Coordinates of C-alpha atoms in Angstrom, one line a residue:
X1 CA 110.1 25.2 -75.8
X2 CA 109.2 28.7 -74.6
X3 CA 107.6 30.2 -71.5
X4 CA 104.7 30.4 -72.6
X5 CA 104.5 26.7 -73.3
X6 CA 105.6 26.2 -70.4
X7 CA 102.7 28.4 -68.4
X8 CA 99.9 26.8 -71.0
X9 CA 97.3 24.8 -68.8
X10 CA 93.8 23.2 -69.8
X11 CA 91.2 25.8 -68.5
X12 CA 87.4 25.2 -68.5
X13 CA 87.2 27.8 -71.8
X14 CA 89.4 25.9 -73.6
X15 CA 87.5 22.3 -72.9
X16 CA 84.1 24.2 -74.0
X17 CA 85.8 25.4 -77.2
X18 CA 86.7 22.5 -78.1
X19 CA 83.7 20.9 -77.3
X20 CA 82.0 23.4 -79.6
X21 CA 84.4 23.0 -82.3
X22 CA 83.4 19.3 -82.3
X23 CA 79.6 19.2 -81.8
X24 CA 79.0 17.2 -84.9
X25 CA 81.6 14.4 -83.4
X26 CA 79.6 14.4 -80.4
X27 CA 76.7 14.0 -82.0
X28 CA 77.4 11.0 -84.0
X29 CA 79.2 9.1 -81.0
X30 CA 76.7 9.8 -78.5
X31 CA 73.7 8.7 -81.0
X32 CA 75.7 5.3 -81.7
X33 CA 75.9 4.9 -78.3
X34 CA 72.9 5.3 -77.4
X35 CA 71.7 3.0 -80.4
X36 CA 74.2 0.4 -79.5
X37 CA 73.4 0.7 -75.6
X38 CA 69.3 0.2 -76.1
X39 CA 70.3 -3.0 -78.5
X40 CA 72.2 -4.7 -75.9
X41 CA 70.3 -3.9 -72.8
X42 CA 67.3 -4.9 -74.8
X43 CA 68.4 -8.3 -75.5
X44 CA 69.1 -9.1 -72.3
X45 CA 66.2 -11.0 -70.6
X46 CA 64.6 -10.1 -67.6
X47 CA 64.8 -11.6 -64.3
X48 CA 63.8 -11.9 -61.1
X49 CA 65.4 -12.9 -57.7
X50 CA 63.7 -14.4 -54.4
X51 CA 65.6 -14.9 -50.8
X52 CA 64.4 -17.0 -48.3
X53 CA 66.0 -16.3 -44.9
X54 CA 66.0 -19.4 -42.0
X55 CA 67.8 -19.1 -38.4
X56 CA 68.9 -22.3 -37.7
X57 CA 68.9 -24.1 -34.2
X58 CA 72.9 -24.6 -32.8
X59 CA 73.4 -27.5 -30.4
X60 CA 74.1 -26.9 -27.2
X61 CA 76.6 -29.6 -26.1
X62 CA 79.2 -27.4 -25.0
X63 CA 79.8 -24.8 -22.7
X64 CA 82.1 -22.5 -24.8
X65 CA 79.4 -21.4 -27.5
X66 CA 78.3 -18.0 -26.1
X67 CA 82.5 -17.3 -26.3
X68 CA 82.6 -18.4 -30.1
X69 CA 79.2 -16.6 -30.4
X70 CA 81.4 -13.6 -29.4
X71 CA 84.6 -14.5 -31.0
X72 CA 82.9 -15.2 -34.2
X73 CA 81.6 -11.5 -34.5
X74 CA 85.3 -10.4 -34.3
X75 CA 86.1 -12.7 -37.1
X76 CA 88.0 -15.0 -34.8
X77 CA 87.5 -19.1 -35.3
X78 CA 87.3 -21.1 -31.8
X79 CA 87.5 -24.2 -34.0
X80 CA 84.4 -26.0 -33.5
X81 CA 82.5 -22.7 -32.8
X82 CA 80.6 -24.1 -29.8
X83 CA 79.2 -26.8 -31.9
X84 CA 79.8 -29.4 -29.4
X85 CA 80.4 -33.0 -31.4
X86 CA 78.2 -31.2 -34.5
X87 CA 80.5 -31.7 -37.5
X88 CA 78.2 -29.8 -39.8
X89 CA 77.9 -26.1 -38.6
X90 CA 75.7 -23.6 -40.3
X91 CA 79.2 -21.7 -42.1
X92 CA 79.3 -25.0 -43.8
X93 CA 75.9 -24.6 -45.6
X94 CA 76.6 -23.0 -48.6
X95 CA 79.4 -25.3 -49.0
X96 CA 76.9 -28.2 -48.8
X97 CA 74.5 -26.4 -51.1
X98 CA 77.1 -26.0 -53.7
X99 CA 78.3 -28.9 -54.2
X100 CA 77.8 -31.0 -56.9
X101 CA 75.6 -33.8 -55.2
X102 CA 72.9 -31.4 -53.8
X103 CA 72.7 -29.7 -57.3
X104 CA 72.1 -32.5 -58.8
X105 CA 68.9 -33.7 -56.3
X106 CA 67.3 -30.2 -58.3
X107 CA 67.4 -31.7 -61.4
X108 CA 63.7 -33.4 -60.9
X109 CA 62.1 -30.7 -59.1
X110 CA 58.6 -30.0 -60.6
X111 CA 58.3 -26.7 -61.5
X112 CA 55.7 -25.0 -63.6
X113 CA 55.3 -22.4 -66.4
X114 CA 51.8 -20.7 -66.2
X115 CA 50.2 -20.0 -69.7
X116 CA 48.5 -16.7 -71.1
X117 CA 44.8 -17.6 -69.8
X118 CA 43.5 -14.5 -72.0
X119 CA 44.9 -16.5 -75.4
X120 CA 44.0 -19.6 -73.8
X121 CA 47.4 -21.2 -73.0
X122 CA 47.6 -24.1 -70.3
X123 CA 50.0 -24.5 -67.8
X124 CA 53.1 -26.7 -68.4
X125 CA 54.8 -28.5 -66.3
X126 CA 57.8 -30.0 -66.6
X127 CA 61.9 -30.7 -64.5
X128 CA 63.9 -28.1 -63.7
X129 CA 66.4 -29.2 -65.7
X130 CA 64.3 -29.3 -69.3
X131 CA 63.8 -25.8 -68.1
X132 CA 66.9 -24.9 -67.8
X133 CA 67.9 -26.4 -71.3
X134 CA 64.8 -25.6 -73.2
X135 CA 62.7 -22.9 -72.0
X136 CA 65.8 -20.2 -71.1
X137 CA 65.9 -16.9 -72.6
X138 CA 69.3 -15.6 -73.7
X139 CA 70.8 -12.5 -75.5
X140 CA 71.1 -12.8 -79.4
X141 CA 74.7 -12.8 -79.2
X142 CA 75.2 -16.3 -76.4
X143 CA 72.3 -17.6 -78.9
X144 CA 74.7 -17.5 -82.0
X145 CA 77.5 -18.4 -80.2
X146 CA 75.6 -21.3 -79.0
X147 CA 74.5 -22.3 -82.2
X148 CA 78.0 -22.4 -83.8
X149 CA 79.2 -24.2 -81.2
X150 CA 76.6 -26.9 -81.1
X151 CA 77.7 -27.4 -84.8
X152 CA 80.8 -27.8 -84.2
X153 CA 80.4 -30.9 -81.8
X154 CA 79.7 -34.0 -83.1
X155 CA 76.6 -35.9 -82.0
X156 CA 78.4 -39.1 -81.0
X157 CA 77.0 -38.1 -77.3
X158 CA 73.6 -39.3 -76.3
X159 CA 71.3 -38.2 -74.1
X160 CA 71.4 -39.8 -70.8
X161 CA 68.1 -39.6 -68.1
X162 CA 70.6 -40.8 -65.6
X163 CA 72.3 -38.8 -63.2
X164 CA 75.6 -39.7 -61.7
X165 CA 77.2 -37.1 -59.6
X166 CA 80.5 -38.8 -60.1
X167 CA 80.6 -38.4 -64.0
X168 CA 78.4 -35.9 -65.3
X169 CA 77.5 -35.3 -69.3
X170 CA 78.5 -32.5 -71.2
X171 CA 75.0 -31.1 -70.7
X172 CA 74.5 -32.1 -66.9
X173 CA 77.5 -30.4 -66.3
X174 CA 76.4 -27.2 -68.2
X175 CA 72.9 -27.1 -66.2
X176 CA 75.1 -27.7 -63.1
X177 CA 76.9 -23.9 -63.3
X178 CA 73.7 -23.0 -64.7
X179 CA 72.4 -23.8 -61.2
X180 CA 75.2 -22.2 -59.3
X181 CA 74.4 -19.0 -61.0
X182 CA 71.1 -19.1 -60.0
X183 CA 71.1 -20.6 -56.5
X184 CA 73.5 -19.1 -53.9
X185 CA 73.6 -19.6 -49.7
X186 CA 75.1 -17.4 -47.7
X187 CA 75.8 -17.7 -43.5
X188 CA 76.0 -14.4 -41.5
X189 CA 79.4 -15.6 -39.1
X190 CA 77.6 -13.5 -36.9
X191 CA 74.2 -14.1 -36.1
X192 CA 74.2 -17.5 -38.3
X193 CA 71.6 -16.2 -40.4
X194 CA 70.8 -18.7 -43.4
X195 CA 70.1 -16.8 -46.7
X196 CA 69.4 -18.5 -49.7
X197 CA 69.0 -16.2 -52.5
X198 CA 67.6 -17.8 -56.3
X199 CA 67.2 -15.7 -59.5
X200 CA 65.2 -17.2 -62.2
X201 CA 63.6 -15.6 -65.3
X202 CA 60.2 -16.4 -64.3
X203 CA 59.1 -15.4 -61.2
X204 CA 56.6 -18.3 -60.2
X205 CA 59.6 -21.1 -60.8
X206 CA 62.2 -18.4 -58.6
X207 CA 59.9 -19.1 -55.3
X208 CA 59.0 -22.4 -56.2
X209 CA 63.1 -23.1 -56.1
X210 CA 63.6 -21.1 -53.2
X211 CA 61.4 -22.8 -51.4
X212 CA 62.3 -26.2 -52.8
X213 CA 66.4 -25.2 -51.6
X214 CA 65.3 -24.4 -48.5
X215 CA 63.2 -27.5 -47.9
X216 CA 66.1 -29.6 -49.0
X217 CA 68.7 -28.3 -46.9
X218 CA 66.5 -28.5 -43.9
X219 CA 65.8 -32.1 -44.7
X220 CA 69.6 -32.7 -45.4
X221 CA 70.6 -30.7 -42.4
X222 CA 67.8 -33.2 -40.1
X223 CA 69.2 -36.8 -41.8
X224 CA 72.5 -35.6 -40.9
X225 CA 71.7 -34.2 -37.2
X226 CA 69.5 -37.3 -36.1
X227 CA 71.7 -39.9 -38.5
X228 CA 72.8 -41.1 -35.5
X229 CA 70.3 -41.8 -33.5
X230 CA 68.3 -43.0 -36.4
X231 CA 70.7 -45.8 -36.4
X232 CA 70.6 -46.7 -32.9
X233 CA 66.6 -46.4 -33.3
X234 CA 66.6 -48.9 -35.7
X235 CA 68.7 -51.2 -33.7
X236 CA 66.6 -51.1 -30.8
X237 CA 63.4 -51.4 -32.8
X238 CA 65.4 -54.7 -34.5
X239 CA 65.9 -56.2 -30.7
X240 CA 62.3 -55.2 -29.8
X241 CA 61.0 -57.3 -32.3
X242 CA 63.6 -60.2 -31.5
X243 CA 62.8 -59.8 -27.4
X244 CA 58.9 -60.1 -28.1
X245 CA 58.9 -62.9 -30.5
X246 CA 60.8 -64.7 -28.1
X247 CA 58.6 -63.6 -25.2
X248 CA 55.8 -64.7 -27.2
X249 CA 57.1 -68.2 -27.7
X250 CA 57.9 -68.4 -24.1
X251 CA 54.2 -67.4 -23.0
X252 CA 52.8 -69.7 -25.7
X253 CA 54.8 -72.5 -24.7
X254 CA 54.2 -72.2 -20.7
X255 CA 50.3 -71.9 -21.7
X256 CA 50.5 -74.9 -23.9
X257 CA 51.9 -77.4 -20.9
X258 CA 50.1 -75.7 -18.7
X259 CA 47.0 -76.9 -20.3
X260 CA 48.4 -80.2 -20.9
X261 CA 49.6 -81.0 -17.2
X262 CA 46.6 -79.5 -15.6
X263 CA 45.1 -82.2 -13.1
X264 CA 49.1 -83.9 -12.7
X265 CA 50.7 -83.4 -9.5
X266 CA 53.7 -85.1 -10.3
X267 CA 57.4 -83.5 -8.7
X268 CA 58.8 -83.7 -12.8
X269 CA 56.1 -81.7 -13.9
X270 CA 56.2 -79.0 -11.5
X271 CA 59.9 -78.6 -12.0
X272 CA 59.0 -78.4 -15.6
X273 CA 56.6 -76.1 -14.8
X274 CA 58.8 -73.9 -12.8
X275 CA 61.8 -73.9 -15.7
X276 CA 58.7 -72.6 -18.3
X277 CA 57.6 -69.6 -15.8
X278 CA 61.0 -68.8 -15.3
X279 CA 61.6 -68.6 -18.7
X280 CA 58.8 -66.6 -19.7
X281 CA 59.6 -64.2 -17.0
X282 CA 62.8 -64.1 -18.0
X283 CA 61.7 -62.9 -21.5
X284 CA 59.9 -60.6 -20.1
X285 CA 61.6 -58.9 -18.2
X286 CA 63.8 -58.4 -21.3
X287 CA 61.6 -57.9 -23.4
X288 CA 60.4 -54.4 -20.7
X289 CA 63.7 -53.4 -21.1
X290 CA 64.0 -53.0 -24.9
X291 CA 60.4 -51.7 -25.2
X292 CA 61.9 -48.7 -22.8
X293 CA 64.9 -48.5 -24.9
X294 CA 62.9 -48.3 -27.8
X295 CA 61.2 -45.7 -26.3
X296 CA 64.0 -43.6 -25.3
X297 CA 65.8 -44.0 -28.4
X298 CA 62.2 -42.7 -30.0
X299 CA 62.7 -39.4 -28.2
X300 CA 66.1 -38.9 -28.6
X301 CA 65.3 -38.9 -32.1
X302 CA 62.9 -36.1 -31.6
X303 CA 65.5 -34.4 -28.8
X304 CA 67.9 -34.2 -31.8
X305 CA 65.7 -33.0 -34.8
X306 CA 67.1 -29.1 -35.2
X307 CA 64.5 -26.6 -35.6
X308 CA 64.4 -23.7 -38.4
X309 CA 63.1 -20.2 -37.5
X310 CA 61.7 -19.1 -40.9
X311 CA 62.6 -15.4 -41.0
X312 CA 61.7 -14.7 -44.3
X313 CA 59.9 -16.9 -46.5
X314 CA 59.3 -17.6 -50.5
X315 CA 57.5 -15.0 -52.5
X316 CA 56.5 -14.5 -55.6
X317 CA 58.3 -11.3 -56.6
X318 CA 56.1 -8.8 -58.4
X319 CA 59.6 -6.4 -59.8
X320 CA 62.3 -7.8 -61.7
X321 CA 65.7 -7.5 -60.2
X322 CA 66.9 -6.4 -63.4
X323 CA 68.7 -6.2 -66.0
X324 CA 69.2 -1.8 -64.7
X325 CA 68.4 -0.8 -68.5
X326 CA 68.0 3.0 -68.1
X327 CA 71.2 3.1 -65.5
X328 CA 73.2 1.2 -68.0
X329 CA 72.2 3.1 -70.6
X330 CA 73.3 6.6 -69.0
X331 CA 76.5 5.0 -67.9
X332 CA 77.2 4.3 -71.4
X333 CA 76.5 7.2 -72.7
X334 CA 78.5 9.0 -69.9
X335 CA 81.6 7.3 -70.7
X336 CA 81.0 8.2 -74.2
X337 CA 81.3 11.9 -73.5
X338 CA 83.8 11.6 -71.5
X339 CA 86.0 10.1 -74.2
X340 CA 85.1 11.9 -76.6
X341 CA 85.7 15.2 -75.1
X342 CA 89.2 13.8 -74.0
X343 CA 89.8 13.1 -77.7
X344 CA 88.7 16.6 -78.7
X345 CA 90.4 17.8 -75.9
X346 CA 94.1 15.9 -77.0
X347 CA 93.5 16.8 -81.2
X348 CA 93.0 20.7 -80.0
X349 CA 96.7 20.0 -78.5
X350 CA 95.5 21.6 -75.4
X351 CA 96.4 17.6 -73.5
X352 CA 99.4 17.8 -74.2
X353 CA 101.1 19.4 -71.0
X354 CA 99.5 16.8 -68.5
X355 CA 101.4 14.2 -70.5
X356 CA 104.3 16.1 -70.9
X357 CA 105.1 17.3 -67.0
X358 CA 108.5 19.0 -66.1
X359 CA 110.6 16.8 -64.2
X360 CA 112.6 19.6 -63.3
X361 CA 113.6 23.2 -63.6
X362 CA 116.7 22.1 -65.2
X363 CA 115.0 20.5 -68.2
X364 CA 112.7 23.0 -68.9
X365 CA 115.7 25.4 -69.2
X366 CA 117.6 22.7 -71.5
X367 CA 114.6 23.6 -73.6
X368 CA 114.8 27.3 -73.9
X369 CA 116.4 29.9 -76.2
X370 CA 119.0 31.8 -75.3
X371 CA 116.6 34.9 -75.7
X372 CA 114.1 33.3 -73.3
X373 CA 116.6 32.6 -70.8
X374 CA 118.3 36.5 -70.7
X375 CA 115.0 37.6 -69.8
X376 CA 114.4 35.0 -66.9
X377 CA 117.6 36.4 -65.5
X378 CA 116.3 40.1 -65.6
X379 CA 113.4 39.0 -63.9
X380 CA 110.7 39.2 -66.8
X381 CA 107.4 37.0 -66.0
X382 CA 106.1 37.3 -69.5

């Protein structure tokens, strides 16, 4: 190794050189890229995404939730972030919405595919989950591999209309990470912002779904806030039926010997008499009591229904989200050049010295001649 070796360093001249020298190589690489890039970007389908966003009312049972409020926004977990009793708080939401039960409640949503009025098409309407296994657009490559794979399973398995969360089918289970693809939640830990985003390759069925999730987590979100009180509701419209009927029977009964004994003085029958009004007003007086039960338990009910803020709600988006085929494209063909001008770049030999780096000055003078090395000693800088 001589000093001038040792000097040699990968200028900007050389780099163009060797670019020049190997026009013809960038030619070809950057046209097959470009070919290549345009194929696959073009068999990608396109598609579109919609994002509903809901603030969602927080319970105010305790006292502390204006410090979890705060601690929350420094990342820090006051365990039942002010929640009160509330089990199910809003970070817990796109836990709920992923899970396999909820996905599962989309599999008979309605949706619709609007035909080509101008050819004279008509609409179609069918599940979201024949949509999702018949009517999905994919790249030619997932296609084949589809279609090898479906041959190489055996058609022992049957189609099966039910669904049971617990044991899914091959296929169920397929549209179910189809589903988490498409639908995803998201809470801000800060201001507890609910944001449901779906992507869909048509953009009528991406609303309709994001308006359909949204409408089924507020639903799930209300059974589960007023589950309670539903329950005591029930009971106390159970004991108002019981109280009246027995009210009733009481009143009817009084009336009936009333009517009977009018015109008899007798001490008997106004004891009996006494016993029957007493009765009935005993009845009565429970029978007042469950009917304002009944009514409190009614707004309690109400008290506890949550209330959504709708802060953005479901559109129809007119621009597909993607896929980005000009940006991919460039990026391709970017990466392209840039290899192949490090390949020119390493044939020309000028590459060489970043790989090979001095480790010290002792090595590099292991490497030299004597000749070299007398004239590093008389001070020559050749």
């Amino acid at each position: 190794m001589n000093i001038e070796n040792i000097q040699e360093k990968v200028s900007f001249s050389n780099v163009w050189q060797d670019m020049l020298k190997h026009k013809k190589l960038f030619y070809k690489v950057l046209s097959i890229t470009f070919v290549l890039a345009a194929i696959i970007m073009l068999s990608i389908p396109n598609y579109y995404n919609c994002t509903v966003m809901l603030s969602p009312e927080l319970s105010s049972r305790s006292g502390a939730s204006g410090l979890a409020s705060l601690a929350s926004s420094f990342g820090v977990n006051l365990g039942n972030n002010g929640a009160g009793s509330e089990a199910l708080f809003p970070t817990l939401y796109p836990d709920l919405v992923n899970s396999t039960d909820f996905k599962t409640t989309l599999f008979h949503v309605p949706v619709t595919i609007e035909g080509d009025k101008e050819e004279g098409e008509a609409d179609r309407t069918m599940s979201y989950y024949d949509y999702l296994s018949n009517e999905q657009k994919a790249p030619w490559w997932s296609a084949a591999m589809k279609a090898v794979l479906s041959m190489l399973k055996s058609d022992d398995s049957k189609q099966n209309d039910k669904v049971n969360p617990f044991r899914l089918t091959e296929e169920q289970a397929d549209i179910v990470k189809a589903i988490n693809k498409n639908v995803v939640c998201d809470v801000d830990k800060k201001t507890m912002v609910i944001t449901i985003s779906v992507t869909d390759q048509n953009p009528v069925i991406c609303a309709t779904m994001a308006d359909t999730v949204k409408n089924r987590l507020q639903n799930f979100i209300t059974d589960y806030r007023t589950s309670k009180v539903r329950v005591d509701l029930d009971y106390n419209k159970k004991i108002y039926k019981e109280t009246k009927a027995r009210y009733e029977k009481a009143r009817q009964k009084y009336a009936e010997f009333m009517d009977a004994n009018h015109d008899i003085i007798l001490q008997t029958v106004r004891q009996k008499q006494t016993d029957l009004e007493n009765e009935m007003q005993l009845q009565y007086n429970a029978y007042t009591q469950v009917a304002a039960q009944l009514l409190a338990a009614e707004a309690k009910v109400q008290e506890e229904t949550p209330a959504f803020t709708t802060l953005q709600s479901a559109t129809v988006p007119v621009q597909k989200e993607g896929p980005k085929r000009t940006r991919t494209v460039l990026i391709f063909l970017f990466l392209a050049f840039l290899a192949t001008t490090v390949y020119c770049i390493y044939k020309e030999g000028h590459l060489i010295p970043l790989f090979k780096p001095s480790n010290s000055p002792e090595d590099d003078l292991d490497d030299l001649s004597l000749t070299d090395l007398a004239r590093l000693l008389k001070g020559d800088k050749e």
